[in-house]
Short mmCIF file of C-alpha atoms in Angstrom, two decimals:
data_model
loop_
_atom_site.label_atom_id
_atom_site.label_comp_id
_atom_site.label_asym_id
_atom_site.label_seq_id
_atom_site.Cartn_x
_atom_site.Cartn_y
_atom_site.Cartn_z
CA UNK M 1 93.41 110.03 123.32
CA UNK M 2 96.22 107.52 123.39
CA UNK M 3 100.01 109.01 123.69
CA UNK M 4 103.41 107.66 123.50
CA UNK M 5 106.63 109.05 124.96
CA UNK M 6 110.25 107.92 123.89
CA UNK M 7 112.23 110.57 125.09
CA UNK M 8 115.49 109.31 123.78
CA UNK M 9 115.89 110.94 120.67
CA UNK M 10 119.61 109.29 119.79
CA UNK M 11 121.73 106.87 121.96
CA UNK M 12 125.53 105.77 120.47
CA UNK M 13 126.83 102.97 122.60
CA UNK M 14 130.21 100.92 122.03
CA UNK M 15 129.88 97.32 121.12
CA UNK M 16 128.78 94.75 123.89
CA UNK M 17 127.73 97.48 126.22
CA UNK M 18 124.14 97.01 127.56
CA UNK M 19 121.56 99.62 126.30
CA UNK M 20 117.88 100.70 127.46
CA UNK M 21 115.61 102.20 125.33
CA UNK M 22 112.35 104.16 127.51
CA UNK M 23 109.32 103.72 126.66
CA UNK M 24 106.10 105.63 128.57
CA UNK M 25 102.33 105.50 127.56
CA UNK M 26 99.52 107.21 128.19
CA UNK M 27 95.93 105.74 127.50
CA UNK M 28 92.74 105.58 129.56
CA UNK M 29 92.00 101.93 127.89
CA UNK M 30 91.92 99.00 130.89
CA UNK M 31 92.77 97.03 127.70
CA UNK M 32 95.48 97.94 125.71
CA UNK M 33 98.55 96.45 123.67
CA UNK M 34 102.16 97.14 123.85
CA UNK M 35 104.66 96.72 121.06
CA UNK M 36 107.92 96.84 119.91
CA UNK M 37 109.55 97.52 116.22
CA UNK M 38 112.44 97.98 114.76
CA UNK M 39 113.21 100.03 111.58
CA UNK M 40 116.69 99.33 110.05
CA UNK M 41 118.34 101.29 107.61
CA UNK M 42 116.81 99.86 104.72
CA UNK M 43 113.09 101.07 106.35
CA UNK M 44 110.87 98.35 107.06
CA UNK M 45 109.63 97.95 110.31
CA UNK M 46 110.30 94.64 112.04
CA UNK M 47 108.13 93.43 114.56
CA UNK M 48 109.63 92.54 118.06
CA UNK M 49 107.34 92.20 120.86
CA UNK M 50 103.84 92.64 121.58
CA UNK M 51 102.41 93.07 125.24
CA UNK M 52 98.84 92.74 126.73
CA UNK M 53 97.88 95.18 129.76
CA UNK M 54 96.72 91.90 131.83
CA UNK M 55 100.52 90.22 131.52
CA UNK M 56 102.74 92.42 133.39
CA UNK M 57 105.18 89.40 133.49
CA UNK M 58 108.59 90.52 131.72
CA UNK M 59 110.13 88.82 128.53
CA UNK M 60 113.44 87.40 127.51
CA UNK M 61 114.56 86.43 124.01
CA UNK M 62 118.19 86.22 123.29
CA UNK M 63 120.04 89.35 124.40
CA UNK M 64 116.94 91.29 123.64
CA UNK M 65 114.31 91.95 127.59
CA UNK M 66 111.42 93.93 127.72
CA UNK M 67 110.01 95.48 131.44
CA UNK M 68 106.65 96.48 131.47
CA UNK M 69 105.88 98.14 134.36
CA UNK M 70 101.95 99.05 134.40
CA UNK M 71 101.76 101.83 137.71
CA UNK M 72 104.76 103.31 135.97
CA UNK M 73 103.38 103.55 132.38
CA UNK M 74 106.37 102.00 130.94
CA UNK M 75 107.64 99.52 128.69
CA UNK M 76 111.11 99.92 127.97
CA UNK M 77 113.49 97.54 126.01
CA UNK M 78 116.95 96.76 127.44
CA UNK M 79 119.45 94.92 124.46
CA UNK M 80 122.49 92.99 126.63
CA UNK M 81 125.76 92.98 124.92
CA UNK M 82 124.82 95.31 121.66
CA UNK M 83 126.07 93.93 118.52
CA UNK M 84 126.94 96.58 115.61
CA UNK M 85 123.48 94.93 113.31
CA UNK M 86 121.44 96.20 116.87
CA UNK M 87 121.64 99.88 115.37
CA UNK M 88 118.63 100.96 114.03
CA UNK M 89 115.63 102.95 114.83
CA UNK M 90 113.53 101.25 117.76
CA UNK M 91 109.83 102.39 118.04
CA UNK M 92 107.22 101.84 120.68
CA UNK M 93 103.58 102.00 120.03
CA UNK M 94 99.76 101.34 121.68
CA UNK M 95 96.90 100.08 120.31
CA UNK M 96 93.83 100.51 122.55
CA UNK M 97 90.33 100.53 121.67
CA UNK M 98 90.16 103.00 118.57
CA UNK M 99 92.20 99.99 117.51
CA UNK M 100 94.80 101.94 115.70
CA UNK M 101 98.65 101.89 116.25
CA UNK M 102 100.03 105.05 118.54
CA UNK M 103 103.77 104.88 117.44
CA UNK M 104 106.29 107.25 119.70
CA UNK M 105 108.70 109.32 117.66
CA UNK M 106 111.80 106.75 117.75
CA UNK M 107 114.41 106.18 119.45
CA UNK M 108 117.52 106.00 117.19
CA UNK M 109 120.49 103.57 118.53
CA UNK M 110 123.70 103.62 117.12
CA UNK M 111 126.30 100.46 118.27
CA UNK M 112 129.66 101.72 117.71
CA UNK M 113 132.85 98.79 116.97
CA UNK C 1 108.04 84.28 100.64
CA UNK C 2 105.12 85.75 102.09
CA UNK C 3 105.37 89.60 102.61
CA UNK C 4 104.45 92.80 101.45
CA UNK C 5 105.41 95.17 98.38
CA UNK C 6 105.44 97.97 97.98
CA UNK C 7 106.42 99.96 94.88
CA UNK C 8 107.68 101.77 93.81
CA UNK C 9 110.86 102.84 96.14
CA UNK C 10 111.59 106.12 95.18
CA UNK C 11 108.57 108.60 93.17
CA UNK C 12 108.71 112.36 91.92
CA UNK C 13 105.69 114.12 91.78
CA UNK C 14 105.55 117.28 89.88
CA UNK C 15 103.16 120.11 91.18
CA UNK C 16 99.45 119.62 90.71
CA UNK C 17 100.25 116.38 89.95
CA UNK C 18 98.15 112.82 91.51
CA UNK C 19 100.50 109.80 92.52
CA UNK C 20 99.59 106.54 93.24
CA UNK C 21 101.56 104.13 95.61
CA UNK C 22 101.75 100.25 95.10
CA UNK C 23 100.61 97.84 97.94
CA UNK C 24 100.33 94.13 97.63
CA UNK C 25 100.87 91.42 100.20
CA UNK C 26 100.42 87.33 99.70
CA UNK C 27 100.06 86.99 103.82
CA UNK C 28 96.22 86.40 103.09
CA UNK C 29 95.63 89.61 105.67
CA UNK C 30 92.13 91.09 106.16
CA UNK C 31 93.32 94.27 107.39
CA UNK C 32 95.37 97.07 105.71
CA UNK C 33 97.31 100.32 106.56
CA UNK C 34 99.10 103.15 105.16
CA UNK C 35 101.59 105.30 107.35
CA UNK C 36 103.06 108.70 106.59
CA UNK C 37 107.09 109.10 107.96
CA UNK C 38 108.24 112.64 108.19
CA UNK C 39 112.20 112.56 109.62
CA UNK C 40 112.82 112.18 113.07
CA UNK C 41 109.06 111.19 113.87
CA UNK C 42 106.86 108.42 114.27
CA UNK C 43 104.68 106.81 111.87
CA UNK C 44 101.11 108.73 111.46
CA UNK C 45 98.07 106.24 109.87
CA UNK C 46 96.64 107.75 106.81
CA UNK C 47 94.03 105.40 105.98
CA UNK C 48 93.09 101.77 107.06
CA UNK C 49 90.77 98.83 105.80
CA UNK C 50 89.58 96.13 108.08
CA UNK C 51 88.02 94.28 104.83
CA UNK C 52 87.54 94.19 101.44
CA UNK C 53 85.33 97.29 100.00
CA UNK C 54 86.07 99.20 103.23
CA UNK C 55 88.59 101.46 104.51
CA UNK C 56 88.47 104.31 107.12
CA UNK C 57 90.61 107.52 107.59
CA UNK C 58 93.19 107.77 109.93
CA UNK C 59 94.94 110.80 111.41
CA UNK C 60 96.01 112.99 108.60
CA UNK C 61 93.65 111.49 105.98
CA UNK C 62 93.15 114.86 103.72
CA UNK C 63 94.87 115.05 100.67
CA UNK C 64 95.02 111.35 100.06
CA UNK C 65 92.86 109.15 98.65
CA UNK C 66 92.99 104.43 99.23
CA UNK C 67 90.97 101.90 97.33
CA UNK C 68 90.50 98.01 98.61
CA UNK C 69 89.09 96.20 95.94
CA UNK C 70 90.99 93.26 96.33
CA UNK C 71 91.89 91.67 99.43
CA UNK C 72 96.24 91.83 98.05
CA UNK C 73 96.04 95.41 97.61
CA UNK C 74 95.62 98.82 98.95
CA UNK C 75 96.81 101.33 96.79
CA UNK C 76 97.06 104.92 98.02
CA UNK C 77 97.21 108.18 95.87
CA UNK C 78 98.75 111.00 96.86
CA UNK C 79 96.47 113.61 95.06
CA UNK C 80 97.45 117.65 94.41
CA UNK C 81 95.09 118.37 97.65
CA UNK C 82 97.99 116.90 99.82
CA UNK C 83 100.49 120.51 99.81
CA UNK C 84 103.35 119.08 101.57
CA UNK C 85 103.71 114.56 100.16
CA UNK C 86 107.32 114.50 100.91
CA UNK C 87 107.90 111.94 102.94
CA UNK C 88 108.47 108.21 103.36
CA UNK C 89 105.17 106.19 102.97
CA UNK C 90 104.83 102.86 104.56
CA UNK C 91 102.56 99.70 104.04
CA UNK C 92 101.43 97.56 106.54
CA UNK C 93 98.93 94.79 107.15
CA UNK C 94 97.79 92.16 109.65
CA UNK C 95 95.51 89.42 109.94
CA UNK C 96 92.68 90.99 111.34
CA UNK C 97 92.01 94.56 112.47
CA UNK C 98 89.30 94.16 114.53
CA UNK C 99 91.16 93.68 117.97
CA UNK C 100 94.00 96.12 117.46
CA UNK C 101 96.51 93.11 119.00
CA UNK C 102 97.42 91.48 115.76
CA UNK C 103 101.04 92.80 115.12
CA UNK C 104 101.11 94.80 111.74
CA UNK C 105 103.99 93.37 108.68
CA UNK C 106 105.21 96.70 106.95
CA UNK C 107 106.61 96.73 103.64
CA UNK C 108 110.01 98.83 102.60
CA UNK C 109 108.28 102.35 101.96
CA UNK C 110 108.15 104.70 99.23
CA UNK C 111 109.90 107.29 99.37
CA UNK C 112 108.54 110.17 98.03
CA UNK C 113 109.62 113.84 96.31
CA UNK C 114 108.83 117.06 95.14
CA UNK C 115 109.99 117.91 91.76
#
């Protein structure tokens, strides 16, 4: 069984402070794929990021970084100078090889003005 | 603009009553997803298809019901069976299911209500 941890229930951070939202997994899959969503008020879930377990290299786009960190099971998701449009609901899930999305319970960010 | 629908946004269901939930997406996808949202959790898969004529159940499959008889759509009904359908029920699809690595496109959810 596949399992994923975002312990972070609710985070409120001011404007342009930096943010990091935790992400841990548990799987026994040597292949297995990381990803990232984001589910704004209006409740569709955006893509982000997906991650392969073989690329352990971390990812920049725009104020938005990713760590994965494999002997740590982690792969959190750090926004740089949050922006008011950054709150939302941020969700981390797994597939592995049942194939099927393992989404963690949310983390829900709130950017303050 | 390619996407996904999903209709309609809000539904009522009265007691012992079957429900069906709208999905349709033009992203010429091969595989197909429903997802149950309770608050303050994650999304749970219902059912899935990988292909036309074929679907699977997912997690908390009982007291719902899919179809995939086109390749555009996946409805899903909520019947009478399922004793507790509030919630806020989510589309998704992606090109192919078969890898689990294609990222999934979700729709805006249904939310739905108890009368």
């Amino acid at each position: 069984a596949q399992k994923v941890t975002q312990a972070q229930t609710e985070i409120s951070v001011v404007e342009k402070e930096d943010v990091t939202l935790d992400c841990v997994y548990e799987t026994r899959d040597t292949t297995y794929y990381l990803f990232w969503y984001k589910q704004p008020p209006s409740g569709e879930l955006v893509f982000l990021i997906r991650r392969n377990s073989f690329d352990e290299q971390n990812e920049i786009s725009g104020r938005y970084s990713w760590n994965f960190q494999k002997s740590t099971s982690s792969f959190n998701f750090t926004i740089t100078a949050s922006q008011v449009v950054d709150s939302a609901v941020y969700f981390c899930a797994l597939s592995g090889s049942a194939r099927q999305l393992t989404f963690g319970s949310g983390t829900q960010l709130t950017v303050l003005p | 603009d390619g996407g996904i629908t999903q209709s309609p946004k809000y539904l009522f269901r009265k007691e012992g009553q079957n429900v069906t939930l709208s999905c349709e997406q033009n992203l010429n996808h091969d595989a197909m997803y429903w997802y149950r949202q309770d608050p303050g959790q994650g999304l749970r898969l219902i059912y899935y298809s990988q292909i036309v004529n074929d679907f699977q159940k997912g997690d908390i499959a009982e007291g719902y019901s899919v179809s995939r008889e086109k390749k555009e759509s996946f409805p899903l009904t909520v019947t009478s069976a399922q004793k507790n359908p509030t919630a806020f029920y989510l589309c998704a699809s992606s090109l192919t299911g078969v890898e689990g690595n294609q990222p999934q496109h979700f729709g805006d959810g249904t939310r739905l209500s108890i009368l």
